[in-house]
JSON list of C-alpha atoms in Angstrom, two decimals:
[
{"chain": "A", "resi": 1422, "resn": "ASP", "atom": "CA", "xyz": [77.59, -3.74, -98.35]},
{"chain": "A", "resi": 1423, "resn": "ALA", "atom": "CA", "xyz": [75.92, -7.06, -97.50]},
{"chain": "A", "resi": 1424, "resn": "GLY", "atom": "CA", "xyz": [78.11, -7.56, -94.39]},
{"chain": "A", "resi": 1425, "resn": "ILE", "atom": "CA", "xyz": [77.03, -4.32, -92.62]},
{"chain": "A", "resi": 1426, "resn": "THR", "atom": "CA", "xyz": [73.62, -2.68, -92.34]},
{"chain": "A", "resi": 1427, "resn": "GLN", "atom": "CA", "xyz": [72.55, 0.49, -90.68]},
{"chain": "A", "resi": 1428, "resn": "SER", "atom": "CA", "xyz": [69.11, 1.36, -89.43]},
{"chain": "A", "resi": 1429, "resn": "PRO", "atom": "CA", "xyz": [67.19, 3.50, -89.90]},
{"chain": "A", "resi": 1430, "resn": "ARG", "atom": "CA", "xyz": [68.34, 4.95, -93.26]},
{"chain": "A", "resi": 1431, "resn": "HIS", "atom": "CA", "xyz": [66.60, 8.21, -92.65]},
{"chain": "A", "resi": 1432, "resn": "LYS", "atom": "CA", "xyz": [65.18, 9.83, -89.53]},
{"chain": "A", "resi": 1433, "resn": "VAL", "atom": "CA", "xyz": [63.76, 13.15, -88.59]},
{"chain": "A", "resi": 1434, "resn": "THR", "atom": "CA", "xyz": [63.46, 13.93, -84.91]},
{"chain": "A", "resi": 1435, "resn": "GLU", "atom": "CA", "xyz": [62.80, 16.87, -82.63]},
{"chain": "A", "resi": 1436, "resn": "THR", "atom": "CA", "xyz": [65.33, 18.73, -80.52]},
{"chain": "A", "resi": 1437, "resn": "GLY", "atom": "CA", "xyz": [65.66, 17.27, -77.12]},
{"chain": "A", "resi": 1438, "resn": "THR", "atom": "CA", "xyz": [64.45, 13.75, -77.99]},
{"chain": "A", "resi": 1439, "resn": "PRO", "atom": "CA", "xyz": [66.62, 10.63, -77.64]},
{"chain": "A", "resi": 1440, "resn": "VAL", "atom": "CA", "xyz": [67.72, 8.84, -80.83]},
{"chain": "A", "resi": 1441, "resn": "THR", "atom": "CA", "xyz": [69.36, 5.53, -81.28]},
{"chain": "A", "resi": 1442, "resn": "LEU", "atom": "CA", "xyz": [71.07, 4.41, -84.47]},
{"chain": "A", "resi": 1443, "resn": "ARG", "atom": "CA", "xyz": [71.92, 0.80, -85.05]},
{"chain": "A", "resi": 1444, "resn": "CYS", "atom": "CA", "xyz": [74.84, -0.86, -86.86]},
{"chain": "A", "resi": 1445, "resn": "HIS", "atom": "CA", "xyz": [74.61, -4.59, -87.48]},
{"chain": "A", "resi": 1446, "resn": "GLN", "atom": "CA", "xyz": [77.49, -6.70, -89.03]},
{"chain": "A", "resi": 1447, "resn": "THR", "atom": "CA", "xyz": [77.65, -10.31, -90.12]},
{"chain": "A", "resi": 1448, "resn": "GLU", "atom": "CA", "xyz": [81.44, -10.45, -90.65]},
{"chain": "A", "resi": 1449, "resn": "ASN", "atom": "CA", "xyz": [82.37, -11.10, -87.06]},
{"chain": "A", "resi": 1450, "resn": "HIS", "atom": "CA", "xyz": [84.76, -8.17, -87.15]},
{"chain": "A", "resi": 1451, "resn": "ARG", "atom": "CA", "xyz": [86.25, -7.10, -83.85]},
{"chain": "A", "resi": 1452, "resn": "TYR", "atom": "CA", "xyz": [86.27, -3.35, -84.51]},
{"chain": "A", "resi": 1453, "resn": "MET", "atom": "CA", "xyz": [83.30, -1.11, -85.15]},
{"chain": "A", "resi": 1454, "resn": "TYR", "atom": "CA", "xyz": [83.19, 2.66, -85.67]},
{"chain": "A", "resi": 1455, "resn": "TRP", "atom": "CA", "xyz": [80.66, 5.45, -85.81]},
{"chain": "A", "resi": 1456, "resn": "TYR", "atom": "CA", "xyz": [81.52, 8.45, -88.01]},
{"chain": "A", "resi": 1457, "resn": "ARG", "atom": "CA", "xyz": [79.60, 11.56, -88.92]},
{"chain": "A", "resi": 1458, "resn": "GLN", "atom": "CA", "xyz": [79.88, 13.32, -92.32]},
{"chain": "A", "resi": 1459, "resn": "ASP", "atom": "CA", "xyz": [79.24, 16.99, -92.62]},
{"chain": "A", "resi": 1460, "resn": "PRO", "atom": "CA", "xyz": [79.79, 19.45, -95.57]},
{"chain": "A", "resi": 1461, "resn": "GLY", "atom": "CA", "xyz": [83.30, 20.88, -95.51]},
{"chain": "A", "resi": 1462, "resn": "HIS", "atom": "CA", "xyz": [84.61, 18.20, -93.18]},
{"chain": "A", "resi": 1463, "resn": "GLY", "atom": "CA", "xyz": [86.07, 14.84, -93.70]},
{"chain": "A", "resi": 1464, "resn": "LEU", "atom": "CA", "xyz": [84.49, 11.91, -91.93]},
{"chain": "A", "resi": 1465, "resn": "ARG", "atom": "CA", "xyz": [84.98, 12.40, -88.20]},
{"chain": "A", "resi": 1466, "resn": "LEU", "atom": "CA", "xyz": [85.18, 9.59, -85.65]},
{"chain": "A", "resi": 1467, "resn": "ILE", "atom": "CA", "xyz": [82.58, 9.71, -82.87]},
{"chain": "A", "resi": 1468, "resn": "HIS", "atom": "CA", "xyz": [83.16, 6.51, -80.95]},
{"chain": "A", "resi": 1469, "resn": "TYR", "atom": "CA", "xyz": [84.67, 3.16, -81.64]},
{"chain": "A", "resi": 1470, "resn": "SER", "atom": "CA", "xyz": [84.57, -0.33, -80.16]},
{"chain": "A", "resi": 1471, "resn": "TYR", "atom": "CA", "xyz": [87.29, -2.97, -79.94]},
{"chain": "A", "resi": 1472, "resn": "GLY", "atom": "CA", "xyz": [85.15, -5.72, -78.51]},
{"chain": "A", "resi": 1473, "resn": "VAL", "atom": "CA", "xyz": [82.00, -6.53, -76.67]},
{"chain": "A", "resi": 1474, "resn": "LYS", "atom": "CA", "xyz": [81.53, -3.88, -73.92]},
{"chain": "A", "resi": 1475, "resn": "ASP", "atom": "CA", "xyz": [84.82, -2.23, -74.96]},
{"chain": "A", "resi": 1476, "resn": "THR", "atom": "CA", "xyz": [84.39, 1.23, -76.44]},
{"chain": "A", "resi": 1477, "resn": "ASP", "atom": "CA", "xyz": [86.30, 4.46, -76.60]},
{"chain": "A", "resi": 1478, "resn": "LYS", "atom": "CA", "xyz": [85.81, 8.06, -77.65]},
{"chain": "A", "resi": 1479, "resn": "GLY", "atom": "CA", "xyz": [86.71, 9.62, -80.95]},
{"chain": "A", "resi": 1480, "resn": "GLU", "atom": "CA", "xyz": [87.30, 13.18, -81.83]},
{"chain": "A", "resi": 1481, "resn": "VAL", "atom": "CA", "xyz": [83.71, 14.37, -81.76]},
{"chain": "A", "resi": 1482, "resn": "SER", "atom": "CA", "xyz": [82.12, 12.33, -78.97]},
{"chain": "A", "resi": 1483, "resn": "ASP", "atom": "CA", "xyz": [80.35, 15.03, -76.94]},
{"chain": "A", "resi": 1484, "resn": "GLY", "atom": "CA", "xyz": [76.58, 14.44, -76.91]},
{"chain": "A", "resi": 1485, "resn": "TYR", "atom": "CA", "xyz": [76.89, 10.82, -78.02]},
{"chain": "A", "resi": 1486, "resn": "SER", "atom": "CA", "xyz": [77.11, 7.47, -76.24]},
{"chain": "A", "resi": 1487, "resn": "VAL", "atom": "CA", "xyz": [77.54, 4.01, -77.62]},
{"chain": "A", "resi": 1488, "resn": "SER", "atom": "CA", "xyz": [76.98, 0.42, -76.54]},
{"chain": "A", "resi": 1489, "resn": "ARG", "atom": "CA", "xyz": [78.13, -2.96, -77.81]},
{"chain": "A", "resi": 1490, "resn": "SER", "atom": "CA", "xyz": [76.45, -5.90, -76.02]},
{"chain": "A", "resi": 1491, "resn": "LYS", "atom": "CA", "xyz": [77.00, -8.29, -78.90]},
{"chain": "A", "resi": 1492, "resn": "THR", "atom": "CA", "xyz": [79.80, -8.67, -81.44]},
{"chain": "A", "resi": 1493, "resn": "GLU", "atom": "CA", "xyz": [77.40, -7.96, -84.31]},
{"chain": "A", "resi": 1494, "resn": "ASP", "atom": "CA", "xyz": [75.68, -4.82, -82.99]},
{"chain": "A", "resi": 1495, "resn": "PHE", "atom": "CA", "xyz": [76.98, -1.33, -82.22]},
{"chain": "A", "resi": 1496, "resn": "LEU", "atom": "CA", "xyz": [74.48, 1.26, -81.17]},
{"chain": "A", "resi": 1497, "resn": "LEU", "atom": "CA", "xyz": [74.92, 5.04, -81.24]},
{"chain": "A", "resi": 1498, "resn": "THR", "atom": "CA", "xyz": [72.67, 7.06, -78.95]},
{"chain": "A", "resi": 1499, "resn": "LEU", "atom": "CA", "xyz": [72.03, 10.78, -78.94]},
{"chain": "A", "resi": 1500, "resn": "GLU", "atom": "CA", "xyz": [70.68, 11.28, -75.47]},
{"chain": "A", "resi": 1501, "resn": "SER", "atom": "CA", "xyz": [69.08, 14.65, -76.21]},
{"chain": "A", "resi": 1502, "resn": "ALA", "atom": "CA", "xyz": [69.33, 15.50, -79.92]},
{"chain": "A", "resi": 1503, "resn": "THR", "atom": "CA", "xyz": [70.35, 19.00, -80.98]},
{"chain": "A", "resi": 1504, "resn": "SER", "atom": "CA", "xyz": [70.32, 20.68, -84.40]},
{"chain": "A", "resi": 1505, "resn": "SER", "atom": "CA", "xyz": [74.14, 20.51, -84.54]},
{"chain": "A", "resi": 1506, "resn": "GLN", "atom": "CA", "xyz": [73.82, 16.69, -84.68]},
{"chain": "A", "resi": 1507, "resn": "THR", "atom": "CA", "xyz": [72.01, 16.89, -88.02]},
{"chain": "A", "resi": 1508, "resn": "SER", "atom": "CA", "xyz": [74.33, 14.90, -90.07]},
{"chain": "A", "resi": 1509, "resn": "VAL", "atom": "CA", "xyz": [74.90, 11.66, -92.06]},
{"chain": "A", "resi": 1510, "resn": "TYR", "atom": "CA", "xyz": [76.15, 8.94, -89.81]},
{"chain": "A", "resi": 1511, "resn": "PHE", "atom": "CA", "xyz": [78.25, 6.04, -91.06]},
{"chain": "A", "resi": 1512, "resn": "CYS", "atom": "CA", "xyz": [79.13, 2.85, -89.34]},
{"chain": "A", "resi": 1513, "resn": "ALA", "atom": "CA", "xyz": [82.36, 0.98, -90.31]},
{"chain": "A", "resi": 1514, "resn": "ILE", "atom": "CA", "xyz": [84.02, -2.28, -89.40]},
{"chain": "A", "resi": 1515, "resn": "THR", "atom": "CA", "xyz": [87.55, -3.70, -89.54]},
{"chain": "A", "resi": 1516, "resn": "ALA", "atom": "CA", "xyz": [88.90, -7.03, -88.63]},
{"chain": "A", "resi": 1517, "resn": "GLY", "atom": "CA", "xyz": [91.88, -5.46, -86.79]},
{"chain": "A", "resi": 1518, "resn": "TRP", "atom": "CA", "xyz": [93.39, -2.20, -85.74]},
{"chain": "A", "resi": 1519, "resn": "GLY", "atom": "CA", "xyz": [95.74, -0.20, -87.90]},
{"chain": "A", "resi": 1520, "resn": "SER", "atom": "CA", "xyz": [96.82, 0.26, -91.52]},
{"chain": "A", "resi": 1521, "resn": "ASN", "atom": "CA", "xyz": [96.93, -3.41, -92.41]},
{"chain": "A", "resi": 1522, "resn": "TYR", "atom": "CA", "xyz": [93.10, -3.71, -92.33]},
{"chain": "A", "resi": 1523, "resn": "GLY", "atom": "CA", "xyz": [90.56, -2.42, -94.79]},
{"chain": "A", "resi": 1524, "resn": "TYR", "atom": "CA", "xyz": [87.39, -0.71, -93.90]},
{"chain": "A", "resi": 1525, "resn": "THR", "atom": "CA", "xyz": [83.86, -1.73, -94.76]},
{"chain": "A", "resi": 1526, "resn": "PHE", "atom": "CA", "xyz": [81.21, 1.06, -94.50]},
{"chain": "A", "resi": 1527, "resn": "GLY", "atom": "CA", "xyz": [77.51, 0.88, -94.03]},
{"chain": "A", "resi": 1528, "resn": "SER", "atom": "CA", "xyz": [75.13, 2.79, -96.29]},
{"chain": "A", "resi": 1529, "resn": "GLY", "atom": "CA", "xyz": [74.72, 5.63, -93.82]},
{"chain": "A", "resi": 1530, "resn": "THR", "atom": "CA", "xyz": [71.87, 7.10, -91.78]},
{"chain": "A", "resi": 1531, "resn": "ARG", "atom": "CA", "xyz": [70.68, 10.62, -92.60]},
{"chain": "A", "resi": 1532, "resn": "LEU", "atom": "CA", "xyz": [69.50, 12.21, -89.35]},
{"chain": "A", "resi": 1533, "resn": "THR", "atom": "CA", "xyz": [67.69, 15.56, -89.28]},
{"chain": "A", "resi": 1534, "resn": "VAL", "atom": "CA", "xyz": [67.09, 17.30, -85.97]},
{"chain": "A", "resi": 1535, "resn": "VAL", "atom": "CA", "xyz": [64.36, 20.00, -86.19]},
{"chain": "B", "resi": 1277, "resn": "LYS", "atom": "CA", "xyz": [95.75, 23.69, -92.47]},
{"chain": "B", "resi": 1278, "resn": "ASN", "atom": "CA", "xyz": [94.09, 20.32, -92.79]},
{"chain": "B", "resi": 1279, "resn": "GLU", "atom": "CA", "xyz": [96.34, 17.30, -92.38]},
{"chain": "B", "resi": 1280, "resn": "VAL", "atom": "CA", "xyz": [94.86, 15.80, -95.56]},
{"chain": "B", "resi": 1281, "resn": "GLU", "atom": "CA", "xyz": [94.12, 17.94, -98.55]},
{"chain": "B", "resi": 1282, "resn": "GLN", "atom": "CA", "xyz": [92.38, 16.94, -101.72]},
{"chain": "B", "resi": 1283, "resn": "SER", "atom": "CA", "xyz": [92.29, 18.69, -105.08]},
{"chain": "B", "resi": 1284, "resn": "PRO", "atom": "CA", "xyz": [90.29, 19.68, -106.94]},
{"chain": "B", "resi": 1285, "resn": "GLN", "atom": "CA", "xyz": [87.26, 19.99, -104.69]},
{"chain": "B", "resi": 1286, "resn": "ASN", "atom": "CA", "xyz": [84.94, 19.72, -107.71]},
{"chain": "B", "resi": 1287, "resn": "LEU", "atom": "CA", "xyz": [85.62, 18.28, -111.16]},
{"chain": "B", "resi": 1288, "resn": "THR", "atom": "CA", "xyz": [83.48, 18.06, -114.29]},
{"chain": "B", "resi": 1289, "resn": "ALA", "atom": "CA", "xyz": [84.66, 15.91, -117.18]},
{"chain": "B", "resi": 1290, "resn": "GLN", "atom": "CA", "xyz": [83.33, 14.72, -120.53]},
{"chain": "B", "resi": 1291, "resn": "GLU", "atom": "CA", "xyz": [82.86, 11.04, -120.99]},
{"chain": "B", "resi": 1292, "resn": "GLY", "atom": "CA", "xyz": [86.09, 9.36, -122.14]},
{"chain": "B", "resi": 1293, "resn": "GLU", "atom": "CA", "xyz": [88.41, 11.89, -120.51]},
{"chain": "B", "resi": 1294, "resn": "PHE", "atom": "CA", "xyz": [91.36, 10.90, -118.35]},
{"chain": "B", "resi": 1295, "resn": "ILE", "atom": "CA", "xyz": [90.80, 12.13, -114.76]},
{"chain": "B", "resi": 1296, "resn": "THR", "atom": "CA", "xyz": [93.31, 12.76, -111.97]},
{"chain": "B", "resi": 1297, "resn": "ILE", "atom": "CA", "xyz": [92.37, 13.45, -108.32]},
{"chain": "B", "resi": 1298, "resn": "ASN", "atom": "CA", "xyz": [95.05, 14.42, -105.89]},
{"chain": "B", "resi": 1299, "resn": "CYS", "atom": "CA", "xyz": [95.68, 13.93, -102.21]},
{"chain": "B", "resi": 1300, "resn": "SER", "atom": "CA", "xyz": [98.49, 15.39, -100.17]},
{"chain": "B", "resi": 1301, "resn": "TYR", "atom": "CA", "xyz": [99.19, 15.06, -96.49]},
{"chain": "B", "resi": 1302, "resn": "SER", "atom": "CA", "xyz": [101.36, 16.80, -94.02]},
{"chain": "B", "resi": 1303, "resn": "VAL", "atom": "CA", "xyz": [103.07, 14.09, -91.93]},
{"chain": "B", "resi": 1304, "resn": "GLY", "atom": "CA", "xyz": [104.26, 10.55, -92.32]},
{"chain": "B", "resi": 1305, "resn": "ILE", "atom": "CA", "xyz": [101.77, 7.85, -92.97]},
{"chain": "B", "resi": 1306, "resn": "SER", "atom": "CA", "xyz": [101.44, 4.11, -92.70]},
{"chain": "B", "resi": 1307, "resn": "ALA", "atom": "CA", "xyz": [98.93, 3.67, -95.49]},
{"chain": "B", "resi": 1308, "resn": "LEU", "atom": "CA", "xyz": [96.33, 5.47, -97.61]},
{"chain": "B", "resi": 1309, "resn": "HIS", "atom": "CA", "xyz": [92.83, 4.54, -98.74]},
{"chain": "B", "resi": 1310, "resn": "TRP", "atom": "CA", "xyz": [90.90, 5.80, -101.75]},
{"chain": "B", "resi": 1311, "resn": "LEU", "atom": "CA", "xyz": [87.15, 5.59, -101.16]},
{"chain": "B", "resi": 1312, "resn": "GLN", "atom": "CA", "xyz": [84.14, 6.21, -103.50]},
{"chain": "B", "resi": 1313, "resn": "GLN", "atom": "CA", "xyz": [80.76, 7.55, -102.43]},
{"chain": "B", "resi": 1314, "resn": "HIS", "atom": "CA", "xyz": [77.87, 7.70, -104.86]},
{"chain": "B", "resi": 1315, "resn": "PRO", "atom": "CA", "xyz": [75.10, 10.32, -104.32]},
{"chain": "B", "resi": 1316, "resn": "GLY", "atom": "CA", "xyz": [72.91, 9.21, -101.48]},
{"chain": "B", "resi": 1317, "resn": "GLY", "atom": "CA", "xyz": [74.89, 5.97, -101.13]},
{"chain": "B", "resi": 1318, "resn": "GLY", "atom": "CA", "xyz": [77.35, 4.32, -98.92]},
{"chain": "B", "resi": 1319, "resn": "ILE", "atom": "CA", "xyz": [81.12, 4.43, -99.03]},
{"chain": "B", "resi": 1320, "resn": "VAL", "atom": "CA", "xyz": [83.16, 1.81, -100.84]},
{"chain": "B", "resi": 1321, "resn": "SER", "atom": "CA", "xyz": [86.80, 1.18, -100.50]},
{"chain": "B", "resi": 1322, "resn": "LEU", "atom": "CA", "xyz": [88.61, 1.31, -103.80]},
{"chain": "B", "resi": 1323, "resn": "PHE", "atom": "CA", "xyz": [92.30, 0.93, -102.86]},
{"chain": "B", "resi": 1324, "resn": "MET", "atom": "CA", "xyz": [94.45, 0.69, -99.87]},
{"chain": "B", "resi": 1325, "resn": "LEU", "atom": "CA", "xyz": [98.18, 1.27, -100.54]},
{"chain": "B", "resi": 1326, "resn": "SER", "atom": "CA", "xyz": [101.39, 2.17, -98.72]},
{"chain": "B", "resi": 1327, "resn": "SER", "atom": "CA", "xyz": [103.79, 2.31, -101.71]},
{"chain": "B", "resi": 1328, "resn": "GLY", "atom": "CA", "xyz": [103.93, 2.25, -105.47]},
{"chain": "B", "resi": 1329, "resn": "LYS", "atom": "CA", "xyz": [100.86, 1.78, -107.63]},
{"chain": "B", "resi": 1330, "resn": "LYS", "atom": "CA", "xyz": [97.75, -0.34, -107.74]},
{"chain": "B", "resi": 1331, "resn": "LYS", "atom": "CA", "xyz": [95.33, -0.87, -110.65]},
{"chain": "B", "resi": 1332, "resn": "HIS", "atom": "CA", "xyz": [91.76, -2.16, -110.80]},
{"chain": "B", "resi": 1333, "resn": "GLY", "atom": "CA", "xyz": [90.04, -1.96, -114.09]},
{"chain": "B", "resi": 1334, "resn": "ARG", "atom": "CA", "xyz": [90.06, 1.68, -115.24]},
{"chain": "B", "resi": 1335, "resn": "LEU", "atom": "CA", "xyz": [91.12, 2.99, -111.88]},
{"chain": "B", "resi": 1336, "resn": "ILE", "atom": "CA", "xyz": [94.84, 3.52, -110.97]},
{"chain": "B", "resi": 1337, "resn": "ALA", "atom": "CA", "xyz": [96.14, 4.71, -107.59]},
{"chain": "B", "resi": 1338, "resn": "THR", "atom": "CA", "xyz": [99.70, 5.87, -107.07]},
{"chain": "B", "resi": 1339, "resn": "ILE", "atom": "CA", "xyz": [101.56, 7.06, -103.98]},
{"chain": "B", "resi": 1340, "resn": "ASN", "atom": "CA", "xyz": [104.82, 8.94, -103.52]},
{"chain": "B", "resi": 1341, "resn": "ILE", "atom": "CA", "xyz": [105.86, 8.59, -99.84]},
{"chain": "B", "resi": 1342, "resn": "GLN", "atom": "CA", "xyz": [108.72, 11.12, -100.15]},
{"chain": "B", "resi": 1343, "resn": "GLU", "atom": "CA", "xyz": [106.57, 13.80, -101.57]},
{"chain": "B", "resi": 1344, "resn": "LYS", "atom": "CA", "xyz": [103.57, 12.96, -99.29]},
{"chain": "B", "resi": 1345, "resn": "HIS", "atom": "CA", "xyz": [101.28, 12.70, -102.27]},
{"chain": "B", "resi": 1346, "resn": "SER", "atom": "CA", "xyz": [98.88, 10.27, -103.87]},
{"chain": "B", "resi": 1347, "resn": "SER", "atom": "CA", "xyz": [96.82, 10.37, -107.04]},
{"chain": "B", "resi": 1348, "resn": "LEU", "atom": "CA", "xyz": [93.76, 8.53, -108.26]},
{"chain": "B", "resi": 1349, "resn": "HIS", "atom": "CA", "xyz": [93.47, 8.24, -111.98]},
{"chain": "B", "resi": 1350, "resn": "ILE", "atom": "CA", "xyz": [90.39, 7.22, -114.00]},
{"chain": "B", "resi": 1351, "resn": "THR", "atom": "CA", "xyz": [90.90, 6.28, -117.63]},
{"chain": "B", "resi": 1352, "resn": "ALA", "atom": "CA", "xyz": [88.15, 6.46, -120.22]},
{"chain": "B", "resi": 1353, "resn": "SER", "atom": "CA", "xyz": [85.79, 8.07, -117.67]},
{"chain": "B", "resi": 1354, "resn": "HIS", "atom": "CA", "xyz": [82.12, 7.16, -117.85]},
{"chain": "B", "resi": 1355, "resn": "PRO", "atom": "CA", "xyz": [79.02, 8.87, -116.33]},
{"chain": "B", "resi": 1356, "resn": "ARG", "atom": "CA", "xyz": [78.77, 5.99, -113.77]},
{"chain": "B", "resi": 1357, "resn": "ASP", "atom": "CA", "xyz": [82.10, 7.20, -112.37]},
{"chain": "B", "resi": 1358, "resn": "SER", "atom": "CA", "xyz": [80.25, 10.31, -111.08]},
{"chain": "B", "resi": 1359, "resn": "ALA", "atom": "CA", "xyz": [80.74, 10.22, -107.36]},
{"chain": "B", "resi": 1360, "resn": "VAL", "atom": "CA", "xyz": [82.67, 11.78, -104.45]},
{"chain": "B", "resi": 1361, "resn": "TYR", "atom": "CA", "xyz": [86.19, 10.31, -104.11]},
{"chain": "B", "resi": 1362, "resn": "ILE", "atom": "CA", "xyz": [87.66, 10.43, -100.64]},
{"chain": "B", "resi": 1363, "resn": "CYS", "atom": "CA", "xyz": [91.27, 10.05, -99.63]},
{"chain": "B", "resi": 1364, "resn": "ALA", "atom": "CA", "xyz": [91.93, 8.79, -96.12]},
{"chain": "B", "resi": 1365, "resn": "VAL", "atom": "CA", "xyz": [95.38, 8.36, -94.56]},
{"chain": "B", "resi": 1366, "resn": "TYR", "atom": "CA", "xyz": [96.79, 6.58, -91.55]},
{"chain": "B", "resi": 1367, "resn": "LEU", "atom": "CA", "xyz": [98.77, 9.47, -90.02]},
{"chain": "B", "resi": 1368, "resn": "LYS", "atom": "CA", "xyz": [101.65, 8.41, -87.84]},
{"chain": "B", "resi": 1369, "resn": "LYS", "atom": "CA", "xyz": [101.15, 9.88, -84.39]},
{"chain": "B", "resi": 1370, "resn": "SER", "atom": "CA", "xyz": [102.94, 9.36, -81.17]},
{"chain": "B", "resi": 1371, "resn": "SER", "atom": "CA", "xyz": [99.66, 7.99, -79.82]},
{"chain": "B", "resi": 1372, "resn": "GLY", "atom": "CA", "xyz": [99.35, 5.51, -82.62]},
{"chain": "B", "resi": 1373, "resn": "ASP", "atom": "CA", "xyz": [98.23, 5.59, -86.22]},
{"chain": "B", "resi": 1374, "resn": "LYS", "atom": "CA", "xyz": [95.17, 7.81, -86.74]},
{"chain": "B", "resi": 1375, "resn": "LEU", "atom": "CA", "xyz": [92.87, 7.47, -89.80]},
{"chain": "B", "resi": 1376, "resn": "THR", "atom": "CA", "xyz": [92.14, 10.97, -91.14]},
{"chain": "B", "resi": 1377, "resn": "PHE", "atom": "CA", "xyz": [89.78, 11.71, -93.99]},
{"chain": "B", "resi": 1378, "resn": "GLY", "atom": "CA", "xyz": [90.01, 14.33, -96.70]},
{"chain": "B", "resi": 1379, "resn": "THR", "atom": "CA", "xyz": [86.89, 16.34, -97.53]},
{"chain": "B", "resi": 1380, "resn": "GLY", "atom": "CA", "xyz": [86.45, 14.56, -100.90]},
{"chain": "B", "resi": 1381, "resn": "THR", "atom": "CA", "xyz": [86.49, 15.45, -104.59]},
{"chain": "B", "resi": 1382, "resn": "ARG", "atom": "CA", "xyz": [83.12, 15.66, -106.27]},
{"chain": "B", "resi": 1383, "resn": "LEU", "atom": "CA", "xyz": [83.34, 14.24, -109.81]},
{"chain": "B", "resi": 1384, "resn": "ALA", "atom": "CA", "xyz": [80.73, 14.68, -112.51]},
{"chain": "B", "resi": 1385, "resn": "VAL", "atom": "CA", "xyz": [81.17, 12.95, -115.82]},
{"chain": "B", "resi": 1386, "resn": "ARG", "atom": "CA", "xyz": [78.97, 14.26, -118.56]},
{"chain": "B", "resi": 1387, "resn": "PRO", "atom": "CA", "xyz": [77.81, 11.98, -121.45]}
]
């Protein structure tokens, strides 16, 4: 979607190295989310942000940290990548919280940890 | 048991067939999304609904709140409809609504 971009699209990294994924939006939406997608599981929430410098944990946050220094950027960091973090990562944005707001997703980042 | 179940997991159809994908959930919800994900691609929102029925082109989504069930129908299916279709529901929790995703239905439409 033109309003949200993720980078990089693909990355291969070695176990134990730090990795940062970037999500950039041009919609000025307040809420941003990081999800991971794995076979046999639905999308699972890692972290989300409800404003600049305001973030909270999702259901699978262990091993991940996030930062949001500007409205448009939401960074996901794997401090020390492990093979269990091999996944496809999706960023999403919403204008508000709850069921009245639609989601816009990025194109995903395929991360392989070897 | 998952809170959101989709069926079937995989579906193969011939071009032109009418297709139905189902989503059932275990507790009350505020709303439900149907999403589409093409191979190697991003995720696109098709519908968001909390009651009744919505239609967009050849796609129709229905929801039955009492039966805790939603269906996505595709009429006159086409190979370009081949994708994974994901149901996501806002489950009502005491801590607030929680968006929970199904594992998806992989659809292949043969020419």
